[in-house]
Amino acid sequence: MSDGVVLGKKRNANFELLRIVAMIMIIVLHYNTYCDTLIHLGMPVTGVEVYATILEAFCITGLNTYVFISGYFLSNSKVKLSRVLQLICQVFFYTVMISLVMMITGTYVVRSNDSFYKIVQYLFPITSEHYWFVTAYIIMYVLAPVMNSAIHALSRKQLKTVILGLLIWFCFIKSFVPVMFVTDKWGYDYGWFIVLYLIAAYIRKYDVRVFYNARNSLIVFFISCIIIAFMKFGIYYINLTRGGFIYFFDVPFHFNYFFTLTGSLGLFSFFRYYRVKENKTADVIRFIAPFTFGVYLLHMHIEMKDRWVEWIEHIIGEVPVHSVPLYALHLAASIVIIFTAGVFVDWIRKLVFGFVGRVCHDTWLFKKIRQWDESLC
């Protein structure tokens, strides 16, 4: 997702780099989950589990940061129908085309308990939450014009009050009360994305100097992540010695946990102050960053999300769960493989979309979409 991250005629390289970093963090989260290397309540802890859990504490901020980027730029730009349709078509490209390719190559798995709903997840990926992130993001995107109108109409005090009220509801209470609330979706929904959007929009509209500089921002990021890890290990120890806190054990790794939010703000703010030098490296960053969404769509496809670690094991060997250095190397190699594959596939997708766009540019449908864009802006 590009979301207009532009500085002058060129895309803003520091935010594009943040987009790449955030997606790498998301891959780390998925790798740790599918390798099952995070600590478990009541179970002995290994060195790899300690390492993976600490890494998880730092990388859990990646998704919020990714949404911050969207909110920061979308709040100051025109939301186009064509962009929503392009996003939906991009999702269909992955849900349908990957499944067809896997069927042709014989890697598609048909399970005895598969139902008609699985077909629905391919044909209606947004409403069925084939990718929960995409569903939440598109709802946020569709609501962006409404939010932008409110952002521009409300006073600073009013907007700040709205954000504070939403944070109390979605974040503050659940972060400190060790009880599971029915309305809490752990940040896996469009409600939390709307909160992140409004925070980023507020920062941009009023040029809020969050944490004042890059150094302070980085300190806030590190302290927040250390607290997340400390809470995770602390609750594990309390449960091991005294019992209880079973639900709250997972809360520090929720996207709407208080310190996940502050860590995400610290990371976002650091890259907001940081400036990538204008050279070939910056151009490479600008080339790669727009494909990061494709990286997500590829490795989190229903047929792949539970299997890509296994496939990588056939290439570089099994996950070394008894050695921290080897686990770190395996993780790094896996990130390179998944990220490279995702960028390559989405580059192909872009070429296909570009060709279709050129061929259909003067058709009735494409003209009508452009007219809708103009009338809605």
Coordinates of C-alpha atoms in Angstrom, one line a residue:
M1 CA 0.0 0.0 0.0
S2 CA 1.5 3.3 -1.0
D3 CA -0.9 5.8 0.5
G4 CA 0.8 8.8 -1.1
V5 CA 4.0 8.7 0.9
V6 CA 5.5 11.4 -1.2
L7 CA 8.1 14.1 -0.6
G8 CA 8.1 16.6 -3.5
K9 CA 8.2 14.4 -6.7
K10 CA 9.9 11.5 -4.9
R11 CA 8.5 9.2 -2.4
N12 CA 9.6 10.0 1.2
A13 CA 12.5 7.5 1.6
N14 CA 12.6 7.5 5.4
F15 CA 8.9 6.5 5.6
E16 CA 9.4 4.0 2.8
L17 CA 12.3 2.5 4.8
L18 CA 10.0 2.3 7.9
R19 CA 7.4 0.5 5.8
I20 CA 10.1 -2.2 4.9
V21 CA 11.2 -2.4 8.6
A22 CA 7.6 -2.8 9.8
M23 CA 6.9 -5.6 7.3
I24 CA 10.1 -7.4 8.4
M25 CA 8.8 -7.1 12.0
I26 CA 5.5 -8.7 10.9
I27 CA 7.3 -11.6 9.3
V28 CA 9.2 -12.2 12.5
L29 CA 5.9 -12.3 14.4
H30 CA 4.6 -14.9 12.1
Y31 CA 7.8 -16.9 12.1
N32 CA 7.9 -17.1 15.9
T33 CA 4.2 -18.1 15.9
Y34 CA 4.4 -20.9 13.4
C35 CA 7.7 -22.2 14.8
D36 CA 6.0 -22.2 18.3
T37 CA 9.0 -20.8 20.0
L38 CA 7.4 -18.3 22.3
I39 CA 7.2 -19.1 26.0
H40 CA 4.2 -21.0 27.3
L41 CA 2.6 -20.8 30.7
G42 CA 3.5 -23.7 33.0
M43 CA 6.2 -25.0 30.6
P44 CA 10.0 -25.0 31.1
V45 CA 11.7 -22.1 29.2
T46 CA 14.5 -22.7 26.7
G47 CA 17.1 -20.2 25.5
V48 CA 15.4 -20.0 22.1
E49 CA 12.1 -19.2 23.7
V50 CA 13.6 -16.4 25.7
Y51 CA 15.2 -15.0 22.6
A52 CA 12.1 -15.4 20.5
T53 CA 9.9 -13.7 23.2
I54 CA 12.2 -10.7 23.5
L55 CA 12.3 -10.4 19.7
E56 CA 8.5 -10.6 19.7
A57 CA 8.3 -7.8 22.2
F58 CA 10.2 -5.5 19.8
C59 CA 8.5 -6.6 16.6
I60 CA 4.9 -6.4 18.0
T61 CA 5.1 -2.7 17.2
G62 CA 5.4 -3.3 13.5
L63 CA 1.8 -3.5 12.6
N64 CA 0.7 -0.4 14.4
T65 CA 3.5 1.5 12.8
Y66 CA 2.4 0.3 9.3
V67 CA -1.1 1.7 10.0
F68 CA 0.4 4.9 11.3
I69 CA 2.1 5.5 8.0
S70 CA -1.2 5.1 6.2
G71 CA -3.1 7.4 8.5
Y72 CA -0.3 10.0 8.4
F73 CA -0.6 10.4 4.7
L74 CA -4.1 9.4 3.9
S75 CA -5.5 12.1 6.3
N76 CA -3.9 14.8 4.1
S77 CA -4.8 13.3 0.7
K78 CA -7.8 12.5 -1.4
V79 CA -9.2 9.0 -1.1
K80 CA -10.0 7.6 -4.5
L81 CA -12.5 4.9 -5.4
S82 CA -9.9 3.6 -7.9
R83 CA -7.5 3.0 -5.1
V84 CA -10.0 0.9 -3.1
L85 CA -10.8 -1.2 -6.3
Q86 CA -7.1 -1.6 -6.9
L87 CA -6.5 -2.9 -3.4
I88 CA -9.4 -5.3 -3.8
C89 CA -8.1 -6.5 -7.1
Q90 CA -4.7 -7.0 -5.6
V91 CA -6.1 -9.2 -2.9
F92 CA -8.1 -11.2 -5.4
F93 CA -4.8 -11.7 -7.4
Y94 CA -3.3 -13.5 -4.4
T95 CA -6.4 -15.4 -3.1
V96 CA -7.3 -16.7 -6.5
M97 CA -4.1 -16.9 -8.5
I98 CA -1.9 -18.4 -5.8
S99 CA -4.6 -21.1 -5.3
L100 CA -4.7 -21.9 -9.0
V101 CA -0.9 -22.1 -9.2
M102 CA -0.8 -24.4 -6.2
M103 CA -3.5 -26.6 -7.8
I104 CA -1.5 -26.8 -11.0
T105 CA 1.8 -27.6 -9.2
G106 CA 0.1 -30.2 -6.9
T107 CA 0.9 -28.3 -3.7
Y108 CA -2.7 -27.3 -2.9
V109 CA -4.0 -29.2 0.1
V110 CA -7.6 -30.5 0.3
R111 CA -8.5 -31.6 3.8
S112 CA -11.4 -33.8 4.8
N113 CA -12.9 -31.1 6.9
D114 CA -12.8 -28.5 4.2
S115 CA -16.2 -26.9 3.7
F116 CA -18.0 -24.6 1.3
Y117 CA -16.8 -21.7 3.5
K118 CA -13.3 -22.2 2.3
I119 CA -14.4 -21.4 -1.3
V120 CA -16.2 -18.3 0.1
Q121 CA -12.8 -17.2 1.6
Y122 CA -11.3 -17.2 -1.9
L123 CA -14.3 -15.5 -3.6
F124 CA -15.1 -13.0 -0.9
P125 CA -11.7 -12.5 0.8
I126 CA -12.6 -9.1 2.3
T127 CA -15.9 -10.0 4.1
S128 CA -14.6 -13.4 5.1
E129 CA -11.4 -12.1 6.5
H130 CA -9.1 -14.2 4.4
Y131 CA -6.6 -11.7 5.6
W132 CA -7.9 -10.0 8.8
F133 CA -5.5 -7.1 8.3
V134 CA -6.8 -6.4 4.8
T135 CA -10.4 -6.4 6.0
A136 CA -9.7 -3.9 8.8
Y137 CA -7.6 -1.8 6.5
I138 CA -10.1 -1.5 3.7
I139 CA -12.9 -0.6 6.1
M140 CA -10.6 2.1 7.5
Y141 CA -9.8 3.3 4.0
V142 CA -13.5 3.5 3.0
L143 CA -14.1 5.5 6.2
A144 CA -11.1 7.8 5.6
P145 CA -13.2 10.6 3.8
V146 CA -15.5 10.7 6.8
M147 CA -12.7 10.8 9.2
N148 CA -10.8 13.4 7.2
S149 CA -13.9 15.7 7.1
A150 CA -14.1 15.4 10.9
I151 CA -10.4 16.0 11.4
H152 CA -10.6 19.2 9.4
A153 CA -13.9 20.3 11.0
L154 CA -13.1 19.6 14.7
S155 CA -11.0 21.9 16.8
R156 CA -7.7 20.7 18.2
K157 CA -9.2 20.2 21.6
Q158 CA -12.2 18.4 20.2
L159 CA -10.1 16.0 18.2
K160 CA -7.7 15.4 21.1
T161 CA -10.8 14.6 23.3
V162 CA -12.1 12.1 20.7
I163 CA -8.8 10.3 20.5
L164 CA -8.4 10.2 24.3
G165 CA -11.9 8.7 24.7
L166 CA -11.2 6.1 22.0
L167 CA -7.8 5.2 23.7
I168 CA -9.6 4.8 27.0
W169 CA -12.0 2.4 25.4
F170 CA -9.7 0.5 23.1
C171 CA -6.4 0.6 25.0
F172 CA -6.0 2.0 28.5
I173 CA -8.6 0.0 30.4
K174 CA -7.7 -3.4 28.9
S175 CA -3.9 -2.8 29.4
F176 CA -4.2 -2.5 33.2
V177 CA -7.3 -4.5 34.1
P178 CA -6.5 -8.3 34.1
V179 CA -9.9 -9.3 32.8
M180 CA -10.9 -10.2 29.3
F181 CA -13.6 -7.7 27.9
V182 CA -16.1 -8.9 25.4
T183 CA -15.6 -5.8 23.2
D184 CA -11.8 -6.1 23.1
K185 CA -10.5 -7.6 19.8
W186 CA -6.9 -7.2 20.8
G187 CA -6.3 -4.7 18.0
Y188 CA -7.2 -7.2 15.3
D189 CA -10.1 -5.0 13.9
Y190 CA -10.9 -1.8 12.1
G191 CA -11.9 -0.1 15.3
W192 CA -8.3 -0.1 16.5
F193 CA -7.1 0.9 13.0
I194 CA -9.4 4.0 13.2
V195 CA -7.8 5.0 16.5
L196 CA -4.3 4.7 15.0
Y197 CA -5.5 6.6 11.9
L198 CA -6.8 9.5 14.0
I199 CA -3.6 9.6 16.1
A200 CA -1.4 9.8 13.0
A201 CA -3.7 12.4 11.5
Y202 CA -3.5 14.5 14.6
I203 CA 0.3 14.3 14.6
R204 CA 0.4 15.5 11.0
K205 CA -2.3 18.2 11.2
Y206 CA -0.7 19.9 14.2
D207 CA 2.9 18.9 13.4
V208 CA 3.1 17.4 16.9
R209 CA 6.8 16.9 17.9
V210 CA 6.3 13.5 19.4
F211 CA 9.1 12.8 21.9
Y212 CA 10.9 16.0 20.4
N213 CA 13.7 14.2 18.5
A214 CA 14.9 11.0 17.0
R215 CA 17.0 10.1 20.0
N216 CA 14.2 10.4 22.5
S217 CA 11.9 8.5 20.1
L218 CA 14.3 5.6 19.9
I219 CA 14.6 5.6 23.7
V220 CA 10.8 5.4 24.1
F221 CA 10.7 2.6 21.6
F222 CA 13.3 0.5 23.4
I223 CA 11.9 1.2 26.9
S224 CA 8.4 0.3 25.7
C225 CA 9.6 -3.0 24.2
I226 CA 11.7 -3.9 27.2
I227 CA 8.6 -3.3 29.4
I228 CA 6.5 -5.6 27.1
A229 CA 9.1 -8.3 27.5
F230 CA 9.4 -7.7 31.2
M231 CA 5.6 -8.0 31.6
K232 CA 5.6 -11.2 29.6
F233 CA 8.3 -12.9 31.7
G234 CA 6.9 -11.4 34.9
I235 CA 3.4 -12.8 34.4
Y236 CA 4.9 -16.2 33.3
Y237 CA 6.8 -16.3 36.7
I238 CA 3.8 -15.2 38.7
N239 CA 1.7 -17.9 37.1
L240 CA 4.4 -20.5 37.6
T241 CA 4.8 -19.8 41.3
R242 CA 1.3 -18.7 42.3
G243 CA -1.0 -19.5 39.4
G244 CA -3.6 -17.1 37.8
F245 CA -3.2 -14.4 35.2
I246 CA -3.8 -16.9 32.4
Y247 CA -5.6 -14.4 30.1
F248 CA -3.4 -11.4 31.0
F249 CA -0.3 -13.4 30.0
D250 CA -1.1 -12.7 26.3
V251 CA -2.1 -9.0 26.7
P252 CA 1.4 -7.6 26.4
F253 CA 1.5 -9.0 22.9
H254 CA -1.8 -7.4 21.9
F255 CA -1.6 -4.6 19.3
N256 CA -3.8 -2.3 21.4
Y257 CA -1.7 -2.8 24.6
F258 CA -0.5 0.5 26.0
F259 CA 3.2 -0.1 25.7
T260 CA 2.8 -1.6 22.2
L261 CA 1.2 1.7 21.3
T262 CA 4.0 3.8 22.9
G263 CA 6.6 1.6 21.3
S264 CA 4.9 2.0 17.9
L265 CA 4.8 5.8 18.4
G266 CA 8.5 5.8 19.3
L267 CA 9.4 3.8 16.2
F268 CA 7.2 5.9 13.9
S269 CA 8.5 9.2 15.4
F270 CA 12.1 8.1 15.0
F271 CA 11.7 7.6 11.3
R272 CA 9.7 10.8 11.1
Y273 CA 12.8 12.7 12.3
Y274 CA 15.3 10.4 10.6
R275 CA 16.4 11.3 7.0
V276 CA 17.7 8.8 4.5
K277 CA 20.4 10.3 2.3
E278 CA 19.4 10.9 -1.3
N279 CA 21.5 8.3 -3.2
K280 CA 21.1 5.0 -4.9
T281 CA 20.2 3.3 -1.6
A282 CA 17.2 5.7 -1.2
D283 CA 16.1 4.8 -4.8
V284 CA 16.3 1.1 -3.9
I285 CA 14.2 1.7 -0.8
R286 CA 11.6 3.5 -2.9
F287 CA 11.5 0.7 -5.4
I288 CA 11.1 -2.1 -2.8
A289 CA 8.7 -0.5 -0.3
P290 CA 5.5 -0.5 -2.5
F291 CA 5.8 -4.2 -2.7
T292 CA 5.7 -4.9 1.0
F293 CA 2.0 -5.3 1.0
G294 CA 2.5 -8.1 -1.5
V295 CA 4.9 -9.8 0.9
Y296 CA 2.1 -9.9 3.5
L297 CA -0.5 -11.2 1.0
L298 CA 1.8 -13.9 -0.2
H299 CA 3.0 -15.5 3.0
M300 CA -0.4 -15.1 4.8
H301 CA -2.4 -16.7 2.1
I302 CA -4.7 -19.4 3.6
E303 CA -2.8 -22.2 1.8
M304 CA 0.6 -20.8 2.7
K305 CA 0.5 -19.2 6.2
D306 CA 0.8 -22.6 8.0
R307 CA 3.3 -24.1 5.5
W308 CA 5.9 -21.6 4.4
V309 CA 8.1 -22.3 7.4
E310 CA 8.0 -26.0 6.5
W311 CA 8.9 -25.2 2.9
I312 CA 11.8 -23.1 4.0
E313 CA 13.0 -26.0 6.2
H314 CA 13.4 -28.0 3.0
I315 CA 15.7 -25.3 1.6
I316 CA 17.9 -24.4 4.6
G317 CA 17.2 -27.1 7.1
E318 CA 14.9 -27.5 10.1
V319 CA 14.4 -24.7 12.6
P320 CA 17.2 -25.1 15.2
V321 CA 15.1 -24.8 18.4
H322 CA 18.0 -25.7 20.7
S323 CA 20.5 -23.0 19.7
V324 CA 19.9 -19.3 19.9
P325 CA 22.6 -18.3 17.3
L326 CA 21.4 -20.9 14.8
Y327 CA 17.8 -19.9 15.4
A328 CA 18.7 -16.3 14.7
L329 CA 20.5 -17.3 11.5
H330 CA 17.6 -19.4 10.4
L331 CA 15.2 -16.6 11.1
A332 CA 17.3 -14.1 9.2
A333 CA 17.5 -16.5 6.2
S334 CA 13.8 -17.1 6.3
I335 CA 13.1 -13.3 6.3
V336 CA 15.3 -12.9 3.2
I337 CA 13.6 -15.8 1.4
I338 CA 10.0 -14.7 2.2
F339 CA 10.6 -11.0 1.7
T340 CA 12.4 -11.6 -1.7
A341 CA 9.8 -14.0 -2.9
G342 CA 7.0 -11.5 -1.9
V343 CA 8.6 -8.6 -3.6
F344 CA 9.2 -10.6 -6.8
V345 CA 5.6 -11.9 -7.0
D346 CA 4.2 -8.5 -6.3
W347 CA 6.5 -7.0 -9.0
I348 CA 5.0 -9.5 -11.4
R349 CA 1.5 -8.5 -10.2
K350 CA 2.4 -4.9 -10.8
L351 CA 3.5 -5.6 -14.4
V352 CA 0.2 -7.5 -15.0
F353 CA -1.9 -4.7 -13.5
G354 CA 0.1 -2.1 -15.5
F355 CA -0.6 -4.1 -18.8
V356 CA -4.3 -4.4 -18.0
G357 CA -4.4 -0.7 -17.1
R358 CA -2.9 0.3 -20.4
V359 CA -5.1 -2.0 -22.5
C360 CA -8.3 -1.0 -20.7
H361 CA -7.5 2.7 -20.2
D362 CA -10.0 3.9 -22.8
T363 CA -12.8 1.4 -22.0
W364 CA -16.1 2.5 -20.7
L365 CA -15.5 1.0 -17.3
F366 CA -12.1 2.6 -16.7
K367 CA -13.5 6.0 -17.9
K368 CA -16.4 5.6 -15.5
I369 CA -14.1 4.9 -12.6
R370 CA -12.0 8.0 -13.4
Q371 CA -15.2 10.0 -13.5
W372 CA -16.2 8.6 -10.1
D373 CA -12.8 9.6 -8.7
E374 CA -13.2 13.2 -9.9
S375 CA -16.8 13.5 -8.6
L376 CA -15.9 12.1 -5.2
C377 CA -12.8 14.2 -4.6

